[in-house]
Amino acid sequence: MPSNVPPPAFTDLLASAARSAVHLELRDSYAVDYESGPFTDWRRGFRHDEADRASWWRPWLSLVQETTARGVTMRRARIVSEPVSEYTRFLHSFTFTNVAAGEQVSWLPRRRASELALPGNDFWLFDDHTVYWNHFTGDGASAGGEVSEDPAVAKLCAEAFEAVWARAVPHDQYAIH
């Protein structure tokens, strides 16, 4: 049940992680600015040059690198419909940047997730005990976050993530269809 207390800042939760931070993404699309921004640039043909790290390095990647340098394992699993959405193609095109920063990323075709019990929202799970729910509107805009330290909720998320991870395809082996 949501409380009236704002959740801790995501960066504080990540900074407090000692062993692991896992992220499960369930949507085929998130809020997209169709008029300007990275998605629009990508639609017009822009692609990051893997050899030109300075051109694509950004604050999130620095945070990932700092976190993994502390010994925290960061894993992200994306469940995607196939054929993939245009937004998923966009995500896939620059996921190499996450991997370069130290995050492990895998993709699971939605049809291979049918037998899995999954939470209803995207989440981050820190050290198997703190869940940060990501809530979204129907069009993919952020509707805020929520934190739970309920052991049963953490167990549900840990089991769901591990089940997805066991079936998922590592980023460097996942071919877009």
Coordinates of C-alpha atoms in Angstrom, one line a residue:
M1 CA 0.0 0.0 0.0
P2 CA 1.5 3.3 -1.0
S3 CA 2.4 5.7 1.8
N4 CA 2.4 9.5 1.9
V5 CA 6.1 9.4 2.7
P6 CA 8.3 10.1 -0.4
P7 CA 10.6 7.2 -1.2
P8 CA 14.4 7.7 -0.8
A9 CA 16.1 9.0 -3.8
F10 CA 17.0 6.3 -6.2
T11 CA 20.7 7.3 -6.2
D12 CA 20.7 6.9 -2.4
L13 CA 19.3 3.4 -2.7
L14 CA 21.9 2.5 -5.3
A15 CA 24.7 4.0 -3.1
S16 CA 23.5 1.9 -0.2
A17 CA 23.7 -1.3 -2.2
A18 CA 26.5 -3.6 -0.9
R19 CA 26.2 -6.7 -3.1
S20 CA 23.6 -6.4 -5.9
A21 CA 21.2 -4.2 -7.8
V22 CA 18.9 -5.9 -10.2
H23 CA 16.4 -4.2 -12.5
L24 CA 13.4 -5.8 -14.3
E25 CA 11.8 -3.9 -17.2
L26 CA 8.5 -5.1 -18.4
R27 CA 7.3 -2.5 -20.9
D28 CA 7.8 -2.3 -24.6
S29 CA 7.9 1.5 -24.5
Y30 CA 8.5 4.2 -22.0
A31 CA 7.7 7.9 -22.3
V32 CA 9.2 9.2 -25.6
D33 CA 9.5 12.7 -26.8
Y34 CA 8.7 12.4 -30.5
E35 CA 9.6 16.0 -31.2
S36 CA 13.1 16.2 -29.9
G37 CA 15.7 14.3 -27.9
P38 CA 17.6 11.0 -28.2
F39 CA 14.8 8.9 -29.5
T40 CA 14.1 11.5 -32.3
D41 CA 17.8 11.7 -33.1
W42 CA 17.9 7.9 -33.3
R43 CA 14.8 7.8 -35.6
R44 CA 16.7 10.2 -37.9
G45 CA 19.6 7.9 -38.1
F46 CA 21.9 8.9 -35.3
R47 CA 23.8 6.0 -33.7
H48 CA 26.5 6.1 -31.0
D49 CA 30.0 5.4 -32.2
E50 CA 31.3 2.6 -29.9
A51 CA 34.8 3.9 -30.4
D52 CA 34.0 7.4 -29.4
R53 CA 33.3 6.8 -25.7
A54 CA 33.4 10.5 -24.8
S55 CA 30.4 11.2 -27.1
W56 CA 28.1 8.8 -25.3
W57 CA 29.3 8.7 -21.7
R58 CA 26.8 10.3 -19.4
P59 CA 26.0 10.6 -15.7
W60 CA 24.1 7.3 -15.5
L61 CA 27.0 5.4 -16.9
S62 CA 29.4 7.0 -14.4
L63 CA 27.1 6.0 -11.6
V64 CA 27.0 2.4 -12.9
Q65 CA 30.8 2.3 -13.2
E66 CA 31.2 3.7 -9.6
T67 CA 28.7 1.2 -8.3
T68 CA 30.3 -1.8 -10.0
A69 CA 33.7 -0.6 -9.0
R70 CA 32.5 -0.9 -5.3
G71 CA 31.9 -4.6 -6.0
V72 CA 28.1 -4.4 -6.5
T73 CA 26.8 -6.6 -9.3
M74 CA 24.3 -4.8 -11.5
R75 CA 22.0 -6.8 -13.7
R76 CA 19.1 -5.6 -15.9
A77 CA 16.6 -7.9 -17.6
R78 CA 14.2 -6.6 -20.3
I79 CA 11.1 -8.6 -21.2
V80 CA 10.2 -7.6 -24.8
S81 CA 7.5 -8.5 -27.3
E82 CA 8.6 -9.7 -30.7
P83 CA 8.8 -8.4 -33.2
V84 CA 10.2 -5.7 -31.0
S85 CA 8.8 -2.2 -30.8
E86 CA 10.6 0.8 -32.3
Y87 CA 11.5 1.9 -28.8
T88 CA 13.0 -1.5 -28.0
R89 CA 15.2 -1.2 -31.2
F90 CA 16.3 2.2 -29.9
L91 CA 17.2 0.8 -26.4
H92 CA 19.0 -2.1 -28.0
S93 CA 21.1 0.2 -30.2
F94 CA 22.8 1.8 -27.2
T95 CA 22.7 -0.9 -24.5
F96 CA 26.4 -1.5 -25.3
T97 CA 27.0 1.7 -23.3
N98 CA 25.4 0.1 -20.1
V99 CA 27.6 -3.0 -20.7
A100 CA 30.7 -0.9 -21.1
A101 CA 30.0 0.8 -17.8
G102 CA 29.8 -2.6 -16.0
E103 CA 26.1 -3.5 -16.1
Q104 CA 25.0 -6.9 -17.3
V105 CA 22.0 -6.8 -19.5
S106 CA 19.8 -9.6 -20.9
W107 CA 16.7 -9.7 -23.0
L108 CA 13.8 -12.2 -22.7
P109 CA 11.2 -12.5 -25.5
R110 CA 7.8 -12.1 -23.8
R111 CA 6.6 -15.4 -25.2
R112 CA 9.3 -17.2 -23.2
A113 CA 8.0 -15.5 -20.0
S114 CA 4.4 -16.8 -20.1
E115 CA 4.9 -19.4 -17.4
L116 CA 6.7 -17.0 -15.0
A117 CA 5.0 -15.3 -12.0
L118 CA 6.0 -11.6 -12.4
P119 CA 5.2 -8.5 -10.4
G120 CA 2.9 -6.0 -12.1
N121 CA 5.5 -3.2 -12.3
D122 CA 9.1 -2.6 -13.2
F123 CA 11.4 -2.7 -10.2
W124 CA 14.9 -2.4 -8.8
L125 CA 15.9 -4.8 -6.1
F126 CA 18.9 -3.9 -3.9
D127 CA 20.7 -6.6 -1.9
D128 CA 17.7 -8.8 -2.1
H129 CA 15.8 -6.8 0.5
T130 CA 14.8 -3.3 -0.7
V131 CA 12.4 -3.0 -3.7
Y132 CA 12.1 0.2 -5.6
W133 CA 8.9 0.1 -7.8
N134 CA 8.9 2.2 -10.9
H135 CA 5.3 3.2 -11.7
F136 CA 4.3 4.4 -15.1
T137 CA 1.2 5.9 -16.8
G138 CA -0.4 4.2 -19.7
D139 CA 1.7 6.2 -22.2
G140 CA 4.9 5.4 -20.3
A141 CA 5.5 8.6 -18.4
S142 CA 6.8 8.2 -14.8
A143 CA 4.1 8.1 -12.2
G144 CA 6.7 8.0 -9.4
G145 CA 8.5 5.4 -7.3
E146 CA 7.6 3.5 -4.3
V147 CA 9.9 1.6 -1.8
S148 CA 9.1 -1.7 0.0
E149 CA 11.2 -3.5 2.5
D150 CA 8.6 -6.2 3.0
P151 CA 10.5 -9.5 3.0
A152 CA 7.7 -11.3 1.1
V153 CA 7.8 -8.6 -1.6
A154 CA 11.6 -8.7 -1.9
K155 CA 11.4 -12.5 -2.1
L156 CA 8.8 -12.3 -4.9
C157 CA 10.9 -9.8 -6.9
A158 CA 14.2 -11.8 -6.3
E159 CA 12.5 -15.0 -7.5
A160 CA 10.9 -13.3 -10.5
F161 CA 14.1 -11.7 -11.5
E162 CA 16.2 -14.9 -11.2
A163 CA 13.6 -16.8 -13.3
V164 CA 13.7 -14.2 -16.0
W165 CA 17.5 -14.1 -15.9
A166 CA 17.8 -17.8 -16.3
R167 CA 15.8 -17.7 -19.5
A168 CA 17.1 -14.4 -20.9
V169 CA 19.6 -13.9 -23.7
P170 CA 22.7 -11.9 -22.9
H171 CA 22.8 -8.6 -24.7
D172 CA 25.7 -9.5 -27.0
Q173 CA 23.8 -12.6 -28.2
Y174 CA 20.3 -11.1 -28.5
A175 CA 19.4 -10.4 -32.1
I176 CA 16.6 -7.9 -32.7
H177 CA 13.6 -9.5 -34.6

